[in-house]
Every structure is written in structure tokens, then in C-alpha cells.
Amino acid sequence: MGVLVAVLWPDFDQAHQIVTTSAAQSDPCLPDSFRSRLVFVHCSILGFCTGAAGQRELERGPELARIEELEGLRGLLAVWVVFVHLLPASGIEASNLGVLEPLFGELIRVQIFCVMSGFVIFMMMSRRREPYLPYISRRFLRIYPVYLFAFALSVAMSGIAYEALQSADFTGPKNAGRIAIYEASFAQWPEHVLSHLTLLHGIVPDQWLPFGAFAFLGQAWNISTEFQFYLIAPILFWILHDARPFMKVLFIAGIAAAWYVGMRWPNGAALSYFAIYFLTGIISYYLWNRSWSDQAYLNKWTITAAALAIGTVSIAIGIWIFIFGSALYVRDRAGKEDALSAALKLKPMLFLGKISYSLYLLHMIPLYGVMYGLNLLDLSQGIYVVFLGIGTFALAIPISMFATRYVEGAFYQSKRRPPAAVGTTSRLAWRRR
């Protein structure tokens, strides 16, 4: 909410009071320590957004077209997801990984995806002012063809996947959970197929359709969450940039009420559960559009300290702050690039970033196929996990390359058009102040 108030109220003291009050009255289920941290974070963000850093022009040209660290980060996150799914298939649970448990037992990688989505979508809308229908059509064509391709293959492979899980030599809670999801998927397959085809599987209440968000294609729950954000993002962008002040006030009240209700919605893939991460990405967009060249406090030490501090509340946001802050530091303060940023720009990481969406959706299909074959052999757990990993990546990467080029490319790339020039947008497009 901090960024909303920062945009609506240029007076910092008034904005500070509003955010402090709203944070203190936030979800009563949150512990006091978290609420106090939330106040601190929001006030810090307000300081950034309303300070005298100087607003950059929103349409910055080629500089906004691509940030290589983010492309490489997409690849890293996709590979991370594969490992998170691969280890339990070998009977290795996150609880057995000691200090690494949070990295493999949480939703960190998906949360970072949500932060990136908030950042990139707002950046895109600032450069391409267009009516709602062309926007949502392009977003739909961006995600739906590969999603439908992966879902169809997953339904076709569901029998083999179920047998692979049933005959697995190494069992655990995750595999048992996957078996339960498949059984629920088979029991109400028409309803599950319909909810997935309409992208409603992330909002249908669990009481109506058990395991509805995860049926047949478990990782597709996040696609519904993303699409929910796509639907409201232009409205949020318009409110922040073009609406009258009283509309902005009504919007903040409506968002607060919707979030309060949404946090109790009986489907964990609802947008409300990930709103804080999309909001972090939106805040990052506004920070990116400011010049920090004269801000001496933006340095590698303050970035690291902020990342560690926020990381105590959210590991995902802490990681994002480190990567995003480092990119700002290199861009505006001529700072030396850190090792992580440099690694994310390597060609293999950029390649994985290019196919990351397909890899995210399709990797479970070869994983279950390889798992089915390995179950016929008498292997130790160590050899089993190595062969499963090699086989999964060896098949998933070519399949993802094919899907990226011939499925996503066929339906999305041909529909892309250059951004409208500033001042030449249609009168039906969003106005720019």
C-alpha cells in the first residue's frame, strides 16, 4: 500500500501517517513484530518514492527493453523449481536438508516470479499505452498456448505419472500428496479440465473442487495467479497515473477491503495471497524510473543490509532487493557489478531465461517419464536422484526449446508490435499526465 499512498499524496508527513495507521490496522492474524516491520518497510519506501531523487521520464526507450539480470534470474528460478520438484520424487524432503530447508520447502522461487511480474508488467504498460482489450489479448497469447500445450500433455501422461508415483522406491510426504492430487483429478476430471481451460482453477473454492489449483499440472496454479494480476494491472496503472484524487481514495479503500476478504479465500492460488509480491514489483518499477546518481547512500553496503533486514521477513523479497538494488547501483552509481549479477548475465543463464516459462510448465512431464523407467531398476537413492536429474533436464530442455519457438512463438511473437510513440496513442488509450 505504501507505493499507492506515495503516488497519491506528495506530502510525505500525511502519507507517513496514512501508511503507519493502515499497517497498524492490518490483518490481525499477523504478529506484532511483522506489523512493526511492515510499517518500517512502507515508510522507507515512501521516503524513496517521495524524496527529491527526481522522476525520470517513463518512456526511457531501449534501456527499459531488457534488463539482462532479470532474464538470467528467470532461468535460475526455472531451474530452481525443477530441483524443488525433483528431490521429493527421489524421496529427499526439504526437512532433510538442514539449513537449506527454507530454499527448498518454501514458495520463494514463485514469489520472486510474482515480484518480477509486477515490475515488468508496469514497465511494459508505461511504454505501450493501449486499450484494455489489446493488452489482455497479448497477455493471454503470451501465457495460454504453452500452458494449454503443457496441460494437454500432462493429462495424456497422467496415467504414467500416477503409476510412477505409486511404484516409487523412495516415498515421502510430497509424493503421497501428489498421489492424492492425481486421485482427486481422476475423480472429478471434467470439472478440473474445465476450470483449467478457463484459468479459473486458482479461484474455485477448495470445497467445490478439492486440489483444484493443482490438478493434472501441479505447477499451473501460479498461471492462474498471474492471469488474475494481468486482469487488474491496467486498472491499477490507470488509477495511479490518471484517476482523480477521490477515485484514488476510493480505490485504496476498495483494495484494502478486497485484500482483507481475499486473504480468507479458500484457494491458496488466489491473487490476494501473493499481492505483497506483485506490489513489491510495482514499487520497484517506480524506483527504477528515478535517478539515483546523486544518492550516496545507494551503495553495496546499504543494499546488502537492506536485503538481509527484509530477508528476515521475506526471503524472496530480500533476494529481489539484492539483485534489483545491485542493478540500480551499477546503472546510476557506476558501481562494480557483483558476482551474482555477472553470473545472471552469462549466456547459459540468458538461454535458460528465454525458455524459462516453458521449462517451468513442462518439466514434470519428462520427470515422471524418467521416474517411471527408473522404478524398474534396483538403484540406490544417490544414483536414482542423479539419473533422475540428468534425464529430466536432458528431456525438459529440448521440449521447452520446441515449445518456446513453435508454440509460444507461433501465437505470441507474431502479435507483437512496437510500442506506440509518446503523444501518438489513440484517444481510447490510457492518458498520460
Short mmCIF file of C-alpha atoms in Angstrom, two decimals:
data_model
loop_
_atom_site.label_atom_id
_atom_site.label_comp_id
_atom_site.label_asym_id
_atom_site.label_seq_id
_atom_site.Cartn_x
_atom_site.Cartn_y
_atom_site.Cartn_z
CA MET A 1 0.00 0.00 0.00
CA GLY A 2 2.98 2.31 0.55
CA VAL A 3 3.53 2.98 -3.13
CA LEU A 4 -0.15 3.80 -3.62
CA VAL A 5 -0.09 6.45 -0.92
CA ALA A 6 3.25 7.77 -2.16
CA VAL A 7 1.80 8.35 -5.60
CA LEU A 8 -1.45 9.83 -4.32
CA TRP A 9 -0.07 12.14 -1.64
CA PRO A 10 3.05 14.15 -2.43
CA ASP A 11 3.09 15.40 1.16
CA PHE A 12 5.35 12.94 2.98
CA ASP A 13 4.11 13.61 6.52
CA GLN A 14 0.50 12.96 5.55
CA ALA A 15 1.46 9.86 3.61
CA HIS A 16 3.57 8.62 6.52
CA GLN A 17 0.58 8.92 8.87
CA ILE A 18 -1.73 7.09 6.47
CA VAL A 19 0.65 4.18 5.92
CA THR A 20 1.51 3.87 9.60
CA THR A 21 -2.16 3.73 10.55
CA SER A 22 -3.04 1.25 7.80
CA ALA A 23 -0.15 -1.05 8.68
CA ALA A 24 -1.03 -1.00 12.37
CA GLN A 25 -4.59 -1.97 11.50
CA SER A 26 -3.60 -4.66 9.01
CA ASP A 27 -4.52 -8.32 9.19
CA PRO A 28 -4.92 -9.19 12.90
CA CYS A 29 -3.50 -12.62 12.18
CA LEU A 30 -0.09 -11.04 11.63
CA PRO A 31 2.21 -10.91 14.66
CA ASP A 32 3.07 -7.51 16.11
CA SER A 33 6.71 -7.91 15.11
CA PHE A 34 5.71 -8.34 11.48
CA ARG A 35 3.37 -5.34 11.59
CA SER A 36 6.14 -3.16 13.00
CA ARG A 37 8.49 -4.32 10.26
CA LEU A 38 5.76 -3.62 7.72
CA VAL A 39 5.47 -0.04 8.99
CA PHE A 40 9.25 0.38 8.72
CA VAL A 41 9.38 -1.02 5.20
CA HIS A 42 6.44 1.06 3.97
CA CYS A 43 7.85 4.25 5.45
CA SER A 44 11.23 3.54 3.89
CA ILE A 45 9.57 3.03 0.52
CA LEU A 46 7.66 6.28 0.93
CA GLY A 47 10.92 8.05 1.56
CA PHE A 48 12.30 6.70 -1.70
CA CYS A 49 9.17 7.42 -3.74
CA THR A 50 8.50 10.94 -2.43
CA GLY A 51 12.06 12.12 -1.97
CA ALA A 52 13.93 14.60 -4.12
CA ALA A 53 15.60 11.98 -6.27
CA GLY A 54 13.93 13.37 -9.38
CA GLN A 55 11.46 11.45 -11.52
CA ARG A 56 12.85 10.01 -14.72
CA GLU A 57 10.86 10.02 -17.91
CA LEU A 58 8.64 6.92 -18.01
CA GLU A 59 9.32 6.18 -21.65
CA ARG A 60 13.08 5.64 -21.42
CA GLY A 61 13.48 3.93 -24.78
CA PRO A 62 15.83 0.96 -25.24
CA GLU A 63 17.05 0.97 -21.62
CA LEU A 64 13.74 -0.47 -20.44
CA ALA A 65 13.54 -3.07 -23.18
CA ARG A 66 15.62 -5.65 -21.35
CA ILE A 67 17.44 -5.96 -18.07
CA GLU A 68 19.73 -8.94 -18.50
CA GLU A 69 19.93 -9.73 -14.80
CA LEU A 70 16.18 -10.35 -14.80
CA GLU A 71 16.36 -12.56 -17.88
CA GLY A 72 19.05 -14.65 -16.20
CA LEU A 73 17.07 -14.64 -12.95
CA ARG A 74 14.11 -16.18 -14.78
CA GLY A 75 16.36 -19.00 -15.90
CA LEU A 76 17.74 -19.51 -12.40
CA LEU A 77 14.25 -19.63 -10.92
CA ALA A 78 13.03 -22.14 -13.51
CA VAL A 79 15.95 -24.47 -12.76
CA TRP A 80 15.32 -23.94 -9.05
CA VAL A 81 11.72 -25.08 -9.50
CA VAL A 82 12.88 -28.24 -11.28
CA PHE A 83 15.20 -29.14 -8.39
CA VAL A 84 12.50 -28.41 -5.83
CA HIS A 85 10.22 -30.91 -7.61
CA LEU A 86 12.96 -33.40 -8.43
CA LEU A 87 14.27 -34.03 -4.92
CA PRO A 88 10.96 -35.18 -3.33
CA ALA A 89 10.44 -37.51 -6.31
CA SER A 90 13.65 -39.20 -5.12
CA GLY A 91 12.43 -39.35 -1.54
CA ILE A 92 14.51 -36.37 -0.40
CA GLU A 93 12.34 -33.99 1.59
CA ALA A 94 13.16 -30.37 2.37
CA SER A 95 13.17 -31.21 6.08
CA ASN A 96 16.24 -33.38 5.47
CA LEU A 97 18.30 -30.54 4.01
CA GLY A 98 19.21 -28.72 7.22
CA VAL A 99 19.98 -25.03 6.73
CA LEU A 100 18.91 -25.29 3.08
CA GLU A 101 15.37 -26.28 4.05
CA PRO A 102 13.86 -22.79 3.51
CA LEU A 103 15.18 -22.73 -0.06
CA PHE A 104 13.50 -26.00 -0.98
CA GLY A 105 10.49 -26.09 1.31
CA GLU A 106 9.03 -22.64 0.70
CA LEU A 107 7.46 -20.84 -2.27
CA ILE A 108 10.40 -18.48 -2.61
CA ARG A 109 11.01 -19.03 -6.31
CA VAL A 110 7.35 -18.43 -7.24
CA GLN A 111 7.21 -15.34 -5.01
CA ILE A 112 10.19 -13.88 -6.88
CA PHE A 113 8.42 -14.65 -10.16
CA CYS A 114 5.48 -12.58 -8.86
CA VAL A 115 7.76 -9.66 -7.94
CA MET A 116 9.29 -9.75 -11.43
CA SER A 117 5.84 -9.86 -13.00
CA GLY A 118 4.69 -6.75 -11.14
CA PHE A 119 7.83 -4.91 -12.21
CA VAL A 120 7.79 -5.98 -15.86
CA ILE A 121 4.05 -5.50 -16.45
CA PHE A 122 4.12 -1.93 -15.12
CA MET A 123 7.23 -1.20 -17.14
CA MET A 124 5.53 -2.57 -20.25
CA MET A 125 2.35 -0.57 -19.70
CA SER A 126 4.32 2.66 -19.25
CA ARG A 127 5.87 2.19 -22.69
CA ARG A 128 2.90 0.74 -24.53
CA ARG A 129 -0.22 2.77 -23.83
CA GLU A 130 -3.08 0.80 -25.38
CA PRO A 131 -6.73 -0.05 -24.73
CA TYR A 132 -7.60 -2.87 -22.37
CA LEU A 133 -8.63 -5.49 -24.94
CA PRO A 134 -5.40 -5.41 -26.98
CA TYR A 135 -3.42 -5.52 -23.74
CA ILE A 136 -5.23 -8.52 -22.25
CA SER A 137 -5.21 -10.29 -25.62
CA ARG A 138 -1.44 -10.04 -25.80
CA ARG A 139 -1.07 -11.21 -22.22
CA PHE A 140 -3.39 -14.13 -22.93
CA LEU A 141 -1.42 -15.11 -26.03
CA ARG A 142 1.77 -14.84 -24.01
CA ILE A 143 0.81 -17.46 -21.43
CA TYR A 144 -2.07 -19.56 -22.76
CA PRO A 145 -0.67 -21.53 -25.76
CA VAL A 146 2.26 -23.07 -23.85
CA TYR A 147 0.04 -23.52 -20.80
CA LEU A 148 -2.57 -25.37 -22.88
CA PHE A 149 0.16 -27.46 -24.54
CA ALA A 150 1.61 -28.43 -21.16
CA PHE A 151 -1.82 -29.15 -19.68
CA ALA A 152 -2.83 -31.40 -22.59
CA LEU A 153 0.44 -33.36 -22.35
CA SER A 154 0.05 -33.64 -18.58
CA VAL A 155 -3.48 -35.05 -18.89
CA ALA A 156 -2.26 -37.52 -21.52
CA MET A 157 0.65 -38.55 -19.27
CA SER A 158 -1.37 -38.63 -16.05
CA GLY A 159 -1.71 -42.42 -16.03
CA ILE A 160 2.05 -42.93 -16.33
CA ALA A 161 2.70 -40.21 -13.75
CA TYR A 162 0.32 -41.83 -11.28
CA GLU A 163 1.92 -45.26 -11.76
CA ALA A 164 5.39 -43.74 -11.38
CA LEU A 165 4.39 -42.26 -8.03
CA GLN A 166 2.66 -45.46 -6.91
CA SER A 167 5.67 -47.65 -7.73
CA ALA A 168 8.33 -45.24 -6.46
CA ASP A 169 11.08 -46.90 -4.41
CA PHE A 170 11.54 -43.77 -2.30
CA THR A 171 8.40 -42.35 -0.79
CA GLY A 172 7.66 -39.33 1.34
CA PRO A 173 5.00 -36.74 2.18
CA LYS A 174 5.42 -34.89 -1.11
CA ASN A 175 4.95 -37.99 -3.24
CA ALA A 176 1.96 -39.01 -1.12
CA GLY A 177 0.50 -35.55 -1.68
CA ARG A 178 0.99 -35.86 -5.42
CA ILE A 179 -0.80 -39.21 -5.41
CA ALA A 180 -3.73 -37.61 -3.57
CA ILE A 181 -3.86 -34.82 -6.15
CA TYR A 182 -3.99 -37.30 -9.04
CA GLU A 183 -6.74 -39.30 -7.36
CA ALA A 184 -8.78 -36.13 -6.90
CA SER A 185 -8.04 -35.16 -10.50
CA PHE A 186 -9.32 -38.50 -11.81
CA ALA A 187 -12.39 -38.41 -9.57
CA GLN A 188 -13.66 -35.08 -10.97
CA TRP A 189 -11.76 -34.81 -14.22
CA PRO A 190 -14.39 -32.90 -16.26
CA GLU A 191 -14.62 -30.15 -13.66
CA HIS A 192 -10.84 -29.94 -13.29
CA VAL A 193 -10.32 -29.75 -17.05
CA LEU A 194 -12.97 -27.04 -17.40
CA SER A 195 -11.54 -24.94 -14.56
CA HIS A 196 -8.05 -25.16 -16.05
CA LEU A 197 -9.20 -24.31 -19.58
CA THR A 198 -10.81 -21.14 -18.23
CA LEU A 199 -7.86 -20.31 -15.93
CA LEU A 200 -10.29 -20.28 -13.00
CA HIS A 201 -8.55 -23.11 -11.18
CA GLY A 202 -6.80 -20.58 -8.96
CA ILE A 203 -10.02 -19.11 -7.55
CA VAL A 204 -12.50 -22.02 -7.44
CA PRO A 205 -13.02 -22.75 -3.70
CA ASP A 206 -11.37 -25.93 -2.46
CA GLN A 207 -14.69 -27.10 -1.01
CA TRP A 208 -16.15 -27.16 -4.50
CA LEU A 209 -13.18 -28.76 -6.23
CA PRO A 210 -10.57 -30.37 -3.95
CA PHE A 211 -6.99 -29.79 -5.13
CA GLY A 212 -8.46 -27.71 -7.96
CA ALA A 213 -5.42 -25.45 -8.27
CA PHE A 214 -3.04 -28.42 -8.74
CA ALA A 215 -5.00 -30.97 -10.80
CA PHE A 216 -3.02 -32.77 -13.53
CA LEU A 217 -0.47 -29.93 -13.89
CA GLY A 218 0.54 -29.02 -10.36
CA GLN A 219 2.72 -26.00 -11.11
CA ALA A 220 -0.07 -24.41 -13.20
CA TRP A 221 -1.65 -22.96 -10.06
CA ASN A 222 0.66 -19.98 -10.44
CA ILE A 223 -0.52 -19.34 -14.02
CA SER A 224 -3.99 -18.60 -12.69
CA THR A 225 -2.47 -16.25 -10.09
CA GLU A 226 -0.52 -14.44 -12.81
CA PHE A 227 -3.58 -14.07 -15.02
CA GLN A 228 -5.58 -12.66 -12.12
CA PHE A 229 -2.90 -9.97 -11.81
CA TYR A 230 -2.94 -9.31 -15.55
CA LEU A 231 -6.68 -8.66 -15.37
CA ILE A 232 -6.43 -5.89 -12.77
CA ALA A 233 -2.99 -4.42 -13.56
CA PRO A 234 -4.24 -1.89 -16.17
CA ILE A 235 -6.90 -0.66 -13.76
CA LEU A 236 -4.27 -0.19 -11.06
CA PHE A 237 -1.96 1.58 -13.52
CA TRP A 238 -4.75 3.93 -14.62
CA ILE A 239 -5.72 4.71 -11.05
CA LEU A 240 -2.14 5.56 -10.12
CA HIS A 241 -1.47 7.70 -13.17
CA ASP A 242 -4.71 9.20 -14.44
CA ALA A 243 -7.59 8.98 -11.96
CA ARG A 244 -8.84 11.93 -9.94
CA PRO A 245 -7.82 12.07 -6.26
CA PHE A 246 -11.21 10.99 -4.90
CA MET A 247 -11.10 7.96 -7.21
CA LYS A 248 -7.70 7.10 -5.82
CA VAL A 249 -9.02 7.28 -2.27
CA LEU A 250 -11.94 5.02 -3.15
CA PHE A 251 -9.57 2.64 -4.89
CA ILE A 252 -7.29 2.33 -1.86
CA ALA A 253 -10.31 1.59 0.34
CA GLY A 254 -11.55 -0.98 -2.16
CA ILE A 255 -8.14 -2.64 -2.42
CA ALA A 256 -7.88 -2.86 1.38
CA ALA A 257 -11.34 -4.44 1.64
CA ALA A 258 -10.68 -6.85 -1.23
CA TRP A 259 -7.37 -7.91 0.30
CA TYR A 260 -8.96 -8.49 3.70
CA VAL A 261 -11.59 -10.76 2.13
CA GLY A 262 -9.14 -12.37 -0.27
CA MET A 263 -6.74 -13.42 2.46
CA ARG A 264 -9.52 -15.70 3.70
CA TRP A 265 -10.45 -17.07 0.28
CA PRO A 266 -10.46 -20.91 0.26
CA ASN A 267 -7.95 -21.33 -2.56
CA GLY A 268 -4.26 -20.73 -1.95
CA ALA A 269 -3.68 -19.65 -5.56
CA ALA A 270 -5.87 -16.55 -5.22
CA LEU A 271 -4.12 -13.30 -6.09
CA SER A 272 -4.61 -11.91 -2.59
CA TYR A 273 -2.12 -14.39 -1.11
CA PHE A 274 0.64 -13.05 -3.39
CA ALA A 275 -0.39 -9.39 -3.57
CA ILE A 276 2.55 -8.24 -1.46
CA TYR A 277 4.98 -9.68 -4.03
CA PHE A 278 3.29 -8.10 -7.05
CA LEU A 279 3.20 -4.84 -5.07
CA THR A 280 6.94 -5.14 -4.42
CA GLY A 281 7.47 -5.38 -8.17
CA ILE A 282 5.28 -2.32 -8.78
CA ILE A 283 7.23 -0.33 -6.19
CA SER A 284 10.44 -1.44 -7.90
CA TYR A 285 9.14 -0.05 -11.19
CA TYR A 286 8.75 3.41 -9.66
CA LEU A 287 12.19 3.19 -8.06
CA TRP A 288 13.73 2.16 -11.39
CA ASN A 289 12.29 5.26 -13.05
CA ARG A 290 14.19 7.59 -10.72
CA SER A 291 17.77 8.74 -10.97
CA TRP A 292 19.94 7.68 -8.04
CA SER A 293 23.19 9.15 -9.33
CA ASP A 294 23.34 11.77 -6.56
CA GLN A 295 22.25 9.45 -3.74
CA ALA A 296 25.43 8.47 -1.88
CA TYR A 297 23.53 6.13 0.43
CA LEU A 298 22.87 3.80 -2.51
CA ASN A 299 25.92 1.56 -2.27
CA LYS A 300 26.72 -2.13 -1.96
CA TRP A 301 26.71 -2.00 1.84
CA THR A 302 23.28 -0.41 2.19
CA ILE A 303 21.86 -2.73 -0.48
CA THR A 304 23.22 -5.79 1.32
CA ALA A 305 21.99 -4.53 4.69
CA ALA A 306 18.51 -3.83 3.32
CA ALA A 307 18.37 -7.25 1.66
CA LEU A 308 19.37 -9.01 4.89
CA ALA A 309 16.93 -6.98 7.00
CA ILE A 310 13.96 -7.54 4.69
CA GLY A 311 15.07 -11.15 4.27
CA THR A 312 14.18 -11.79 7.90
CA VAL A 313 10.56 -11.09 6.93
CA SER A 314 10.58 -12.47 3.38
CA ILE A 315 13.50 -14.34 1.84
CA ALA A 316 12.05 -13.78 -1.65
CA ILE A 317 11.84 -10.00 -1.28
CA GLY A 318 15.30 -9.96 0.32
CA ILE A 319 16.77 -11.74 -2.70
CA TRP A 320 14.96 -9.36 -5.04
CA ILE A 321 16.24 -6.29 -3.18
CA PHE A 322 19.82 -7.51 -3.52
CA ILE A 323 19.56 -8.20 -7.27
CA PHE A 324 17.42 -5.16 -8.12
CA GLY A 325 19.39 -2.81 -5.86
CA SER A 326 22.64 -4.01 -7.41
CA ALA A 327 21.27 -3.25 -10.89
CA LEU A 328 20.36 0.29 -9.76
CA TYR A 329 23.80 0.71 -8.20
CA VAL A 330 25.62 -0.31 -11.38
CA ARG A 331 23.33 1.81 -13.59
CA ASP A 332 23.29 5.08 -11.64
CA ARG A 333 26.28 4.99 -9.31
CA ALA A 334 28.76 3.39 -11.72
CA GLY A 335 29.27 0.68 -9.16
CA LYS A 336 31.18 -2.51 -9.76
CA GLU A 337 28.98 -5.39 -10.79
CA ASP A 338 28.70 -8.11 -8.13
CA ALA A 339 29.38 -11.76 -8.88
CA LEU A 340 25.71 -12.77 -8.80
CA SER A 341 24.67 -10.10 -11.30
CA ALA A 342 27.54 -11.05 -13.57
CA ALA A 343 26.59 -14.73 -13.36
CA LEU A 344 22.99 -13.95 -14.28
CA LYS A 345 24.21 -12.28 -17.48
CA LEU A 346 26.11 -15.33 -18.70
CA LYS A 347 24.87 -16.80 -21.98
CA PRO A 348 23.69 -20.11 -20.44
CA MET A 349 21.57 -18.19 -17.90
CA LEU A 350 20.13 -15.93 -20.61
CA PHE A 351 19.31 -19.03 -22.67
CA LEU A 352 17.53 -20.61 -19.70
CA GLY A 353 15.72 -17.32 -19.16
CA LYS A 354 14.44 -17.41 -22.71
CA ILE A 355 12.90 -20.87 -22.27
CA SER A 356 12.07 -20.44 -18.57
CA TYR A 357 8.29 -20.26 -18.96
CA SER A 358 8.12 -23.47 -20.98
CA LEU A 359 10.62 -25.17 -18.68
CA TYR A 360 8.55 -24.20 -15.65
CA LEU A 361 5.37 -25.70 -17.11
CA LEU A 362 6.73 -28.76 -18.91
CA HIS A 363 9.46 -30.22 -16.70
CA MET A 364 7.19 -32.57 -14.71
CA ILE A 365 6.25 -34.49 -17.85
CA PRO A 366 9.79 -35.83 -18.54
CA LEU A 367 10.38 -36.10 -14.79
CA TYR A 368 7.54 -38.60 -14.39
CA GLY A 369 8.57 -40.42 -17.57
CA VAL A 370 12.15 -40.88 -16.35
CA MET A 371 10.88 -41.74 -12.88
CA TYR A 372 8.65 -44.45 -14.36
CA GLY A 373 11.67 -46.04 -16.08
CA LEU A 374 14.00 -45.79 -13.10
CA ASN A 375 11.46 -47.50 -10.87
CA LEU A 376 12.01 -50.66 -12.93
CA LEU A 377 15.65 -50.73 -11.82
CA ASP A 378 17.06 -51.51 -8.40
CA LEU A 379 19.03 -48.33 -7.71
CA SER A 380 20.34 -46.72 -4.57
CA GLN A 381 18.84 -43.37 -3.68
CA GLY A 382 22.01 -41.47 -4.61
CA ILE A 383 22.23 -42.99 -8.09
CA TYR A 384 18.46 -42.66 -8.53
CA VAL A 385 18.44 -38.89 -7.90
CA VAL A 386 21.45 -38.32 -10.19
CA PHE A 387 19.89 -40.26 -13.07
CA LEU A 388 16.52 -38.63 -12.48
CA GLY A 389 18.09 -35.18 -12.60
CA ILE A 390 20.14 -35.87 -15.74
CA GLY A 391 17.21 -37.50 -17.52
CA THR A 392 14.76 -34.76 -16.56
CA PHE A 393 16.95 -31.90 -17.76
CA ALA A 394 18.10 -33.79 -20.87
CA LEU A 395 14.47 -34.13 -21.98
CA ALA A 396 12.91 -31.00 -20.48
CA ILE A 397 15.29 -28.51 -22.11
CA PRO A 398 14.70 -29.67 -25.74
CA ILE A 399 10.94 -29.90 -25.13
CA SER A 400 11.00 -26.37 -23.68
CA MET A 401 13.01 -25.08 -26.64
CA PHE A 402 10.43 -26.57 -29.00
CA ALA A 403 7.51 -25.10 -27.06
CA THR A 404 9.14 -21.67 -26.84
CA ARG A 405 9.83 -21.49 -30.55
CA TYR A 406 6.88 -23.27 -32.12
CA VAL A 407 4.06 -22.93 -29.59
CA GLU A 408 4.68 -19.65 -27.80
CA GLY A 409 6.33 -18.08 -30.83
CA ALA A 410 3.58 -19.05 -33.24
CA PHE A 411 0.83 -17.45 -31.18
CA TYR A 412 2.58 -14.58 -29.42
CA GLN A 413 5.59 -13.28 -31.31
CA SER A 414 3.59 -12.63 -34.48
CA LYS A 415 1.15 -10.50 -32.49
CA ARG A 416 3.77 -8.21 -31.03
CA ARG A 417 4.04 -4.66 -32.29
CA PRO A 418 6.36 -1.76 -31.46
CA PRO A 419 5.32 0.46 -28.56
CA ALA A 420 3.27 3.47 -29.52
CA ALA A 421 5.29 6.66 -29.66
CA VAL A 422 4.77 9.14 -26.86
CA GLY A 423 1.98 11.54 -27.78
CA THR A 424 0.61 9.39 -30.63
CA THR A 425 -1.56 6.98 -28.70
CA SER A 426 -5.22 6.61 -29.50
CA ARG A 427 -7.71 8.72 -27.62
CA LEU A 428 -9.08 5.42 -26.33
CA ALA A 429 -5.72 4.53 -24.84
CA TRP A 430 -4.69 5.50 -21.34
CA ARG A 431 -3.97 9.19 -21.00
CA ARG A 432 -0.60 10.33 -19.78
CA ARG A 433 -0.36 13.26 -17.48
#
